[in-house]
Short mmCIF file of C-alpha atoms and ligand atoms in Angstrom, two decimals:
data_model
loop_
_atom_site.label_atom_id
_atom_site.label_comp_id
_atom_site.label_asym_id
_atom_site.label_seq_id
_atom_site.Cartn_x
_atom_site.Cartn_y
_atom_site.Cartn_z
CA MET S 29 -101.22 36.90 16.48
CA ASN S 30 -97.72 36.86 18.43
CA ALA S 31 -96.88 34.47 21.16
CA ALA S 32 -96.43 37.10 23.50
CA SER S 33 -99.95 39.15 23.29
CA LEU S 34 -101.35 35.72 23.03
CA ASN S 35 -100.26 34.33 26.21
CA SER S 36 -101.80 37.07 28.09
CA GLY S 37 -104.95 36.56 26.89
CA LEU S 38 -105.34 32.88 27.69
CA VAL S 39 -107.29 32.19 30.49
CA HIS S 40 -106.29 29.40 32.77
CA THR S 41 -109.09 27.71 35.28
CA PRO S 42 -107.79 24.47 37.52
CA LEU S 43 -109.96 21.41 36.61
CA ARG S 44 -110.16 18.93 39.65
CA PRO S 45 -108.32 16.61 40.88
CA PHE S 46 -106.20 17.47 38.01
CA GLY S 47 -106.24 19.03 34.67
CA ARG S 48 -106.22 22.49 33.20
CA VAL S 49 -108.51 24.38 31.01
CA ILE S 50 -107.44 26.83 28.64
CA GLU S 51 -109.62 29.25 27.41
CA ALA S 52 -107.79 31.34 24.31
CA PRO S 53 -109.56 34.94 22.93
CA ASP S 54 -111.11 34.84 19.32
CA GLY S 55 -109.06 34.43 16.54
CA ALA S 56 -106.56 32.48 18.09
CA GLU S 57 -104.61 29.61 16.74
CA ILE S 58 -103.15 26.54 18.23
CA THR S 59 -99.77 27.35 16.52
CA ASP S 60 -99.63 30.61 18.55
CA ILE S 61 -99.03 29.27 21.67
CA PRO S 62 -95.33 27.55 21.40
CA VAL S 63 -94.91 23.77 21.52
CA ASP S 64 -92.82 23.78 24.19
CA THR S 65 -95.37 26.11 26.54
CA LEU S 66 -97.89 23.45 25.91
CA ALA S 67 -95.71 20.55 26.48
CA ARG S 68 -94.53 22.10 30.08
CA TRP S 69 -98.27 22.76 30.79
CA THR S 70 -99.20 19.08 29.84
CA VAL S 71 -96.79 17.45 31.91
CA GLU S 72 -97.69 19.97 35.21
CA SER S 73 -101.49 19.19 34.34
CA ARG S 74 -101.74 15.95 32.63
CA VAL S 75 -104.63 17.03 30.89
CA LEU S 76 -105.21 20.25 28.88
CA VAL S 77 -108.51 21.40 27.65
CA LEU S 78 -107.90 24.01 25.09
CA ARG S 79 -111.18 26.25 24.22
CA GLY S 80 -111.62 28.79 21.41
CA LEU S 81 -109.01 27.95 19.19
CA ARG S 82 -109.81 26.94 15.55
CA LEU S 83 -110.41 23.25 14.78
CA LEU S 84 -107.86 21.92 12.16
CA GLY S 85 -108.34 19.76 9.23
CA LYS S 86 -107.36 16.17 9.13
CA LYS S 87 -104.09 16.35 7.53
CA GLU S 88 -103.42 19.90 9.41
CA PHE S 89 -104.05 18.00 12.57
CA ALA S 90 -101.54 15.16 12.17
CA ASP S 91 -99.04 17.66 10.91
CA TYR S 92 -99.39 19.81 13.88
CA CYS S 93 -99.00 16.94 16.06
CA ARG S 94 -95.59 16.37 14.22
CA LEU S 95 -94.64 19.26 15.60
CA TRP S 96 -94.43 17.40 18.89
CA GLY S 97 -92.93 14.21 18.13
CA GLU S 98 -93.21 11.46 15.73
CA VAL S 99 -96.71 10.89 15.02
CA LEU S 100 -98.20 7.28 15.22
CA LYS S 101 -99.35 5.61 12.11
CA TRP S 102 -102.45 3.09 12.35
CA GLU S 103 -103.83 1.17 9.57
CA PRO S 104 -106.54 3.56 9.20
CA GLY S 105 -104.05 6.51 8.92
CA GLU S 106 -102.59 8.90 11.42
CA VAL S 107 -105.66 10.62 12.53
CA ILE S 108 -108.50 8.04 14.38
CA ASP S 109 -112.20 8.91 13.61
CA LEU S 110 -114.34 8.17 17.00
CA ILE S 111 -117.74 8.01 16.15
CA VAL S 112 -120.17 5.52 17.59
CA GLU S 113 -121.13 3.13 15.11
CA ASP S 114 -124.26 0.75 14.96
CA ASP S 115 -122.46 -2.54 14.44
CA PRO S 116 -118.93 -1.93 15.51
CA LYS S 117 -116.43 -4.64 15.47
CA ASN S 118 -114.33 -2.76 18.53
CA TYR S 119 -115.97 -1.59 21.65
CA LEU S 120 -114.00 1.54 20.99
CA PHE S 121 -117.08 2.45 18.58
CA ALA S 122 -119.61 1.05 20.33
CA SER S 123 -121.81 3.39 22.63
CA GLY S 124 -121.05 1.27 25.95
CA ASP S 125 -118.11 1.96 28.56
CA VAL S 126 -114.57 1.59 27.74
CA PRO S 127 -112.52 0.25 30.58
CA PHE S 128 -109.28 2.13 31.31
CA HIS S 129 -106.22 1.56 29.12
CA TRP S 130 -103.37 3.51 27.90
CA ASP S 131 -103.08 4.19 24.21
CA GLY S 132 -100.49 1.94 22.51
CA ALA S 133 -100.03 -0.74 24.23
CA PHE S 134 -100.23 -3.47 21.69
CA VAL S 135 -98.05 -1.32 19.40
CA GLU S 136 -93.96 -1.05 19.86
CA ALA S 137 -93.96 2.64 20.68
CA ASN S 138 -95.34 4.12 23.45
CA PRO S 139 -96.80 7.22 22.76
CA ARG S 140 -95.90 9.97 24.92
CA TYR S 141 -99.16 12.50 24.21
CA PHE S 142 -102.23 11.95 22.69
CA PHE S 143 -104.49 14.86 21.37
CA PHE S 144 -108.29 14.97 20.60
CA GLN S 145 -110.11 17.55 18.71
CA CYS S 146 -114.02 17.48 19.12
CA LEU S 147 -116.01 18.07 15.83
CA ASP S 148 -119.30 17.49 17.28
CA ALA S 149 -120.62 16.63 20.78
CA THR S 150 -124.31 15.70 21.91
CA PRO S 151 -125.06 17.57 25.16
CA ASP S 152 -126.20 15.46 28.37
CA SER S 153 -125.96 12.11 26.48
CA GLY S 154 -123.13 10.23 28.61
CA GLY S 155 -119.59 9.12 27.25
CA GLU S 156 -117.40 11.23 29.17
CA THR S 157 -113.81 10.56 28.70
CA VAL S 158 -112.52 9.61 32.35
CA PHE S 159 -108.70 10.15 33.20
CA SER S 160 -106.86 8.81 36.04
CA ASP S 161 -104.01 10.05 37.17
CA THR S 162 -101.27 7.08 38.30
CA THR S 163 -98.91 9.32 39.70
CA MET S 164 -101.20 10.75 42.25
CA ALA S 165 -102.34 6.64 43.03
CA TYR S 166 -98.69 5.70 43.51
CA ARG S 167 -98.05 8.81 45.70
CA ASP S 168 -100.78 7.76 47.74
CA ALA S 169 -99.62 4.16 48.11
CA GLU S 170 -98.41 2.48 51.46
CA PRO S 171 -94.59 1.34 50.72
CA GLU S 172 -95.78 -2.22 51.24
CA LEU S 173 -98.04 -1.60 48.74
CA ARG S 174 -95.64 -0.42 46.31
CA LYS S 175 -92.90 -3.23 47.00
CA ARG S 176 -95.90 -5.44 45.53
CA TRP S 177 -96.41 -3.72 42.25
CA GLU S 178 -92.88 -3.20 41.56
CA ARG S 179 -92.99 -7.02 41.23
CA VAL S 180 -95.58 -6.93 39.21
CA SER S 181 -96.01 -7.91 35.23
CA LEU S 182 -99.18 -7.93 33.51
CA THR S 183 -99.56 -9.77 30.13
CA TYR S 184 -102.34 -8.33 27.70
CA LYS S 185 -103.82 -10.56 24.80
CA THR S 186 -106.33 -9.27 22.22
CA GLU S 187 -107.44 -10.49 18.82
CA LYS S 188 -106.67 -7.87 16.28
CA LEU S 189 -110.39 -6.56 15.11
CA ALA S 190 -109.70 -2.53 14.93
CA HIS S 191 -106.35 -1.13 14.58
CA TYR S 192 -104.48 -2.61 17.12
CA GLY S 193 -104.09 -6.47 18.59
CA GLY S 194 -101.57 -9.00 19.86
CA GLU S 195 -99.64 -9.71 23.00
CA VAL S 196 -97.84 -7.50 25.20
CA THR S 197 -96.15 -8.09 28.77
CA GLU S 198 -95.33 -4.55 30.67
CA ARG S 199 -94.07 -3.86 34.31
CA LEU S 200 -96.65 -2.77 36.18
CA VAL S 201 -94.65 0.44 37.75
CA SER S 202 -92.73 2.31 35.23
CA GLN S 203 -91.05 5.76 35.17
CA HIS S 204 -92.37 9.03 33.43
CA PRO S 205 -90.10 9.84 30.49
CA ALA S 206 -90.25 13.58 31.46
CA THR S 207 -90.20 13.84 35.07
CA GLY S 208 -88.94 10.59 36.13
CA VAL S 209 -91.75 10.12 39.08
CA PRO S 210 -93.07 6.38 39.05
CA VAL S 211 -96.19 5.81 36.76
CA LEU S 212 -98.47 2.78 36.74
CA ARG S 213 -99.67 1.04 32.92
CA PHE S 214 -102.44 -0.75 34.05
CA ALA S 215 -105.28 -1.79 31.37
CA GLU S 216 -108.57 -3.58 32.84
CA PRO S 217 -109.40 -6.83 31.62
CA LEU S 218 -112.49 -6.81 28.94
CA ASP S 219 -114.51 -9.49 29.59
CA PRO S 220 -115.85 -11.25 26.21
CA ASP S 221 -119.38 -11.64 27.51
CA THR S 222 -119.30 -7.64 27.71
CA TYR S 223 -117.14 -6.20 25.07
CA LYS S 224 -116.79 -6.64 21.25
CA ASN S 225 -113.12 -7.01 21.70
CA PRO S 226 -112.24 -8.87 24.69
CA VAL S 227 -108.92 -7.85 26.36
CA TYR S 228 -107.36 -11.03 28.40
CA VAL S 229 -104.93 -10.06 31.39
CA THR S 230 -102.58 -12.64 33.40
CA VAL S 231 -100.55 -11.13 36.40
CA GLY S 232 -97.13 -11.96 36.55
CA GLY S 233 -95.23 -11.48 39.89
CA LEU S 234 -97.70 -12.06 42.66
CA GLN S 235 -96.80 -13.71 46.10
CA ASP S 236 -98.35 -16.84 47.00
CA ASP S 237 -101.35 -15.62 48.77
CA ASP S 238 -102.26 -12.90 46.36
CA ARG S 239 -104.79 -14.13 43.56
CA PRO S 240 -104.77 -12.51 40.61
CA ASP S 241 -108.15 -11.83 39.90
CA GLN S 242 -108.23 -9.64 43.09
CA PHE S 243 -105.08 -8.08 42.35
CA LEU S 244 -106.92 -6.68 39.10
CA ASP S 245 -110.07 -5.93 40.75
CA SER S 246 -108.48 -4.01 43.80
CA THR S 247 -106.12 -1.87 41.24
CA ALA S 248 -109.08 -1.16 39.01
CA GLU S 249 -111.02 -0.04 41.80
CA LEU S 250 -108.00 1.84 43.38
CA LEU S 251 -107.64 3.89 39.69
CA HIS S 252 -111.51 4.40 39.69
CA ARG S 253 -111.60 6.44 42.96
CA SER S 254 -113.00 9.82 42.61
CA GLU S 255 -109.89 11.75 43.92
CA TYR S 256 -107.67 10.17 41.17
CA CYS S 257 -110.34 10.49 38.33
CA TYR S 258 -111.14 13.56 36.05
CA HIS S 259 -114.32 13.31 33.79
CA HIS S 260 -114.27 15.12 30.58
CA VAL S 261 -117.61 16.38 29.43
CA TRP S 262 -116.87 17.24 25.67
CA GLN S 263 -117.82 20.21 24.03
CA SER S 264 -117.68 20.59 20.40
CA GLY S 265 -114.30 22.72 19.70
CA ASP S 266 -112.41 21.41 22.62
CA ILE S 267 -108.92 20.36 21.74
CA VAL S 268 -107.49 18.27 24.45
CA ILE S 269 -103.91 16.87 25.15
CA ALA S 270 -103.23 14.03 27.37
CA ASP S 271 -100.19 12.72 28.98
CA ASN S 272 -100.72 9.10 27.73
CA TYR S 273 -97.64 8.10 30.41
CA ALA S 274 -99.04 9.47 33.86
CA LEU S 275 -102.85 8.22 33.07
CA VAL S 276 -104.99 5.82 32.03
CA HIS S 277 -108.08 6.40 30.85
CA GLY S 278 -111.27 4.87 29.54
CA ARG S 279 -115.03 6.55 28.78
CA ASN S 280 -118.21 5.99 30.54
CA ALA S 281 -121.03 4.52 28.36
CA PHE S 282 -123.53 6.74 26.14
CA THR S 283 -126.92 7.48 27.73
CA GLY S 284 -128.97 8.33 24.78
CA PRO S 285 -128.22 8.96 20.78
CA THR S 286 -125.04 10.49 20.15
CA ALA S 287 -123.38 12.31 17.23
CA ARG S 288 -120.50 13.02 19.10
CA HIS S 289 -117.16 12.91 16.74
CA LEU S 290 -113.58 13.14 17.96
CA GLN S 291 -110.41 12.80 16.06
CA ARG S 292 -107.19 11.45 17.79
CA VAL S 293 -103.64 11.49 17.18
CA GLU S 294 -100.87 9.44 19.14
CA VAL S 295 -97.16 11.06 19.51
CA ILE S 296 -94.43 9.04 20.26
FE1 LIG D 308 -107.64 5.35 24.48
#
Protein backbone atom coordinates (compact mmCIF):
# COMPACT_ATOMS: atom_id res chain seq x y z
CA MET A 1 0.00 0.00 0.00
CA ASN A 2 1.50 3.40 -0.83
CA ALA A 3 1.74 6.09 1.85
CA ALA A 4 -0.75 8.48 0.23
CA SER A 5 -3.53 5.91 -0.17
CA LEU A 6 -2.92 4.51 3.31
CA ASN A 7 -2.95 7.95 4.92
CA SER A 8 -6.49 8.59 3.69
CA GLY A 9 -7.60 5.20 5.08
CA LEU A 10 -6.33 5.78 8.63
CA VAL A 11 -8.97 6.63 11.20
CA HIS A 12 -7.72 8.88 14.02
CA THR A 13 -9.60 8.99 17.33
CA PRO A 14 -8.40 11.15 20.24
CA LEU A 15 -7.96 9.53 23.64
CA ARG A 16 -8.59 11.36 26.91
CA PRO A 17 -6.86 13.29 28.42
CA PHE A 18 -4.20 12.77 25.72
CA GLY A 19 -3.14 10.16 23.20
CA ARG A 20 -4.55 8.96 19.90
CA VAL A 21 -5.81 5.70 18.42
CA ILE A 22 -5.11 5.18 14.74
CA GLU A 23 -6.97 2.37 13.02
CA ALA A 24 -5.53 1.05 9.79
CA PRO A 25 -7.39 -0.71 7.00
CA ASP A 26 -6.91 -4.44 6.32
CA GLY A 27 -3.56 -5.40 4.92
CA ALA A 28 -1.73 -2.26 6.08
CA GLU A 29 1.81 -2.48 7.38
CA ILE A 30 3.49 -0.12 9.84
CA THR A 31 6.17 0.54 7.22
CA ASP A 32 3.46 1.98 4.92
CA ILE A 33 3.29 5.04 7.22
CA PRO A 34 6.36 7.31 6.95
CA VAL A 35 8.44 7.35 10.14
CA ASP A 36 8.56 11.16 10.27
CA THR A 37 4.74 11.28 10.10
CA LEU A 38 4.39 8.79 12.96
CA ALA A 39 7.09 10.61 14.96
CA ARG A 40 5.22 13.90 14.53
CA TRP A 41 1.97 12.33 15.68
CA THR A 42 3.76 10.77 18.67
CA VAL A 43 5.18 14.12 19.78
CA GLU A 44 1.75 15.76 19.32
CA SER A 45 -0.21 13.06 21.16
CA ARG A 46 2.48 11.56 23.47
CA VAL A 47 0.88 8.10 23.05
CA LEU A 48 -0.10 6.51 19.74
CA VAL A 49 -2.13 3.31 19.70
CA LEU A 50 -1.95 1.69 16.27
CA ARG A 51 -4.56 -0.96 15.47
CA GLY A 52 -5.12 -3.18 12.45
CA LEU A 53 -1.45 -3.43 11.48
CA ARG A 54 0.40 -6.72 11.16
CA LEU A 55 2.60 -7.41 14.19
CA LEU A 56 6.28 -7.89 13.50
CA GLY A 57 8.62 -10.80 14.19
CA LYS A 58 11.07 -10.17 17.00
CA LYS A 59 14.07 -9.26 14.84
CA GLU A 60 11.81 -7.43 12.40
CA PHE A 61 10.44 -5.37 15.32
CA ALA A 62 13.94 -4.27 16.40
CA ASP A 63 14.90 -3.54 12.78
CA TYR A 64 11.76 -1.44 12.31
CA CYS A 65 12.54 0.57 15.47
CA ARG A 66 16.05 1.20 14.11
CA LEU A 67 14.40 3.35 11.43
CA TRP A 68 13.55 5.74 14.30
CA GLY A 69 17.00 5.85 15.89
CA GLU A 70 19.51 3.81 17.81
CA VAL A 71 17.92 0.83 19.55
CA LEU A 72 18.89 0.34 23.18
CA LYS A 73 20.59 -3.01 23.80
CA TRP A 74 19.72 -4.70 27.07
CA GLU A 75 21.48 -7.82 28.26
CA PRO A 76 18.56 -10.03 27.15
CA GLY A 77 18.57 -8.32 23.74
CA GLU A 78 16.95 -5.42 21.95
CA VAL A 79 13.42 -6.72 22.39
CA ILE A 80 12.27 -7.35 25.96
CA ASP A 81 9.44 -9.85 26.37
CA LEU A 82 7.10 -8.73 29.14
CA ILE A 83 5.26 -11.74 30.45
CA VAL A 84 4.02 -12.27 34.00
CA GLU A 85 6.22 -14.90 35.67
CA ASP A 86 5.44 -17.25 38.55
CA ASP A 87 8.55 -16.42 40.58
CA PRO A 88 9.95 -13.20 39.22
CA LYS A 89 13.16 -11.55 40.41
CA ASN A 90 11.96 -8.14 39.30
CA TYR A 91 8.62 -6.46 39.84
CA LEU A 92 8.18 -5.80 36.11
CA PHE A 93 7.53 -9.52 35.67
CA ALA A 94 5.29 -9.89 38.73
CA SER A 95 1.52 -9.38 38.69
CA GLY A 96 1.42 -6.42 41.10
CA ASP A 97 1.42 -2.76 40.18
CA VAL A 98 4.39 -0.97 38.66
CA PRO A 99 4.77 2.57 40.04
CA PHE A 100 5.57 5.53 37.80
CA HIS A 101 8.98 5.77 36.21
CA TRP A 102 10.56 6.63 32.90
CA ASP A 103 12.40 3.97 30.94
CA GLY A 104 16.16 3.86 30.85
CA ALA A 105 16.83 5.76 34.10
CA PHE A 106 19.65 3.37 34.93
CA VAL A 107 21.35 3.35 31.54
CA GLU A 108 23.61 6.01 30.07
CA ALA A 109 21.30 6.86 27.20
CA ASN A 110 17.89 8.44 27.59
CA PRO A 111 15.41 6.69 25.28
CA ARG A 112 13.27 9.12 23.27
CA TYR A 113 10.52 6.64 22.41
CA PHE A 114 9.44 3.23 23.46
CA PHE A 115 7.53 0.80 21.35
CA PHE A 116 5.29 -2.02 22.44
CA GLN A 117 3.52 -4.70 20.49
CA CYS A 118 0.87 -6.81 22.16
CA LEU A 119 0.98 -10.45 21.07
CA ASP A 120 -1.60 -11.60 23.57
CA ALA A 121 -4.00 -9.87 25.95
CA THR A 122 -6.42 -11.25 28.53
CA PRO A 123 -9.55 -9.08 28.74
CA ASP A 124 -10.87 -7.86 32.11
CA SER A 125 -7.80 -8.88 34.09
CA GLY A 126 -6.37 -5.45 34.96
CA GLY A 127 -2.76 -4.64 34.17
CA GLU A 128 -3.53 -1.44 32.27
CA THR A 129 -0.46 0.61 31.38
CA VAL A 130 -0.89 4.08 32.88
CA PHE A 131 0.77 7.06 31.20
CA SER A 132 1.00 10.42 32.99
CA ASP A 133 1.74 13.54 30.96
CA THR A 134 4.28 15.54 32.93
CA THR A 135 4.13 18.43 30.45
CA MET A 136 0.49 19.00 31.43
CA ALA A 137 1.35 18.80 35.15
CA TYR A 138 4.14 21.35 34.70
CA ARG A 139 1.93 23.64 32.60
CA ASP A 140 -0.74 23.68 35.35
CA ALA A 141 1.67 24.20 38.26
CA GLU A 142 1.80 27.56 40.06
CA PRO A 143 5.00 29.60 39.48
CA GLU A 144 6.08 29.01 43.09
CA LEU A 145 5.83 25.21 42.74
CA ARG A 146 7.72 25.35 39.44
CA LYS A 147 10.52 27.27 41.20
CA ARG A 148 10.70 24.60 43.93
CA TRP A 149 10.81 21.88 41.27
CA GLU A 150 13.60 23.63 39.37
CA ARG A 151 15.89 23.33 42.41
CA VAL A 152 15.27 19.64 43.00
CA SER A 153 17.48 16.71 41.98
CA LEU A 154 16.54 13.13 42.69
CA THR A 155 18.92 10.25 43.23
CA TYR A 156 17.65 6.76 42.44
CA LYS A 157 19.36 3.62 43.58
CA THR A 158 18.46 0.02 42.80
CA GLU A 159 20.22 -3.32 42.79
CA LYS A 160 20.65 -4.96 39.40
CA LEU A 161 18.32 -7.96 39.53
CA ALA A 162 16.99 -7.87 35.99
CA HIS A 163 18.25 -5.95 32.98
CA TYR A 164 18.98 -2.67 34.78
CA GLY A 165 20.36 -1.30 38.05
CA GLY A 166 22.77 1.17 39.66
CA GLU A 167 22.58 4.72 40.92
CA VAL A 168 21.61 7.82 39.01
CA THR A 169 20.95 11.48 39.84
CA GLU A 170 18.65 13.54 37.63
CA ARG A 171 17.20 17.01 37.90
CA LEU A 172 13.45 16.87 38.37
CA VAL A 173 12.80 19.41 35.62
CA SER A 174 14.27 18.72 32.21
CA GLN A 175 13.55 19.86 28.66
CA HIS A 176 11.87 17.87 25.96
CA PRO A 177 14.50 17.31 23.22
CA ALA A 178 12.04 17.87 20.35
CA THR A 179 9.74 20.59 21.65
CA GLY A 180 11.83 22.27 24.36
CA VAL A 181 8.88 22.25 26.77
CA PRO A 182 9.61 21.46 30.43
CA VAL A 183 9.12 17.85 31.49
CA LEU A 184 9.39 16.14 34.88
CA ARG A 185 11.72 13.17 35.27
CA PHE A 186 10.18 11.44 38.22
CA ALA A 187 10.13 7.86 39.45
CA GLU A 188 8.31 6.73 42.54
CA PRO A 189 10.29 5.02 45.31
CA LEU A 190 9.64 1.27 45.56
CA ASP A 191 9.25 0.09 49.13
CA PRO A 192 11.31 -3.07 49.89
CA ASP A 193 8.35 -4.51 51.83
CA THR A 194 6.17 -4.44 48.73
CA TYR A 195 8.41 -4.73 45.68
CA LYS A 196 10.80 -7.44 44.59
CA ASN A 197 13.28 -4.89 43.30
CA PRO A 198 13.19 -1.82 45.61
CA VAL A 199 14.17 1.60 44.33
CA TYR A 200 15.44 4.08 46.93
CA VAL A 201 15.02 7.77 46.20
CA THR A 202 16.77 10.67 47.92
CA VAL A 203 15.86 14.27 47.27
CA GLY A 204 18.37 17.10 46.89
CA GLY A 205 17.68 20.83 46.69
CA LEU A 206 14.72 21.07 49.04
CA GLN A 207 14.26 24.08 51.26
CA ASP A 208 14.60 23.76 55.04
CA ASP A 209 10.91 23.27 55.76
CA ASP A 210 10.35 20.69 52.99
CA ARG A 211 10.42 17.05 54.03
CA PRO A 212 11.68 14.59 51.39
CA ASP A 213 8.97 11.99 51.99
CA GLN A 214 6.22 14.62 51.76
CA PHE A 215 7.77 16.01 48.60
CA LEU A 216 7.85 12.56 46.97
CA ASP A 217 4.27 11.79 48.07
CA SER A 218 2.86 15.07 46.83
CA THR A 219 4.66 14.81 43.46
CA ALA A 220 3.40 11.24 43.00
CA GLU A 221 -0.13 12.27 43.98
CA LEU A 222 -0.09 15.11 41.46
CA LEU A 223 1.08 12.89 38.60
CA HIS A 224 -1.57 10.27 39.44
CA ARG A 225 -4.42 12.77 39.05
CA SER A 226 -6.93 11.61 36.47
CA GLU A 227 -6.61 14.79 34.42
CA TYR A 228 -3.00 13.84 33.59
CA CYS A 229 -3.38 10.07 33.17
CA TYR A 230 -4.34 7.86 30.25
CA HIS A 231 -4.97 4.20 31.15
CA HIS A 232 -4.30 1.88 28.24
CA VAL A 233 -6.35 -1.32 28.13
CA TRP A 234 -4.40 -3.69 25.90
CA GLN A 235 -5.91 -5.55 22.98
CA SER A 236 -4.05 -8.24 21.06
CA GLY A 237 -2.53 -6.63 17.99
CA ASP A 238 -1.94 -3.20 19.55
CA ILE A 239 1.24 -1.41 18.60
CA VAL A 240 1.88 1.47 21.00
CA ILE A 241 4.47 4.21 20.57
CA ALA A 242 5.08 6.48 23.55
CA ASP A 243 7.13 9.60 24.23
CA ASN A 244 9.49 8.63 27.06
CA TYR A 245 10.44 12.27 27.76
CA ALA A 246 7.00 13.84 28.11
CA LEU A 247 5.54 10.94 30.06
CA VAL A 248 6.10 8.80 33.06
CA HIS A 249 4.35 5.46 33.07
CA GLY A 250 3.47 2.52 35.25
CA ARG A 251 1.08 -0.41 35.36
CA ASN A 252 -1.98 -1.27 37.38
CA ALA A 253 -1.91 -4.62 39.17
CA PHE A 254 -3.46 -7.59 37.40
CA THR A 255 -6.76 -8.61 38.96
CA GLY A 256 -6.73 -12.20 37.77
CA PRO A 257 -4.73 -14.76 35.80
CA THR A 258 -3.25 -13.33 32.64
CA ALA A 259 -1.54 -14.61 29.53
CA ARG A 260 -0.55 -11.14 28.47
CA HIS A 261 2.52 -10.93 26.30
CA LEU A 262 4.02 -7.60 25.32
CA GLN A 263 7.29 -6.94 23.54
CA ARG A 264 9.10 -3.68 24.12
CA VAL A 265 11.89 -1.81 22.36
CA GLU A 266 13.53 1.47 23.42
CA VAL A 267 14.80 3.96 20.85
CA ILE A 268 17.40 6.56 21.81
FE1 LIG B 1 8.70 1.09 31.92
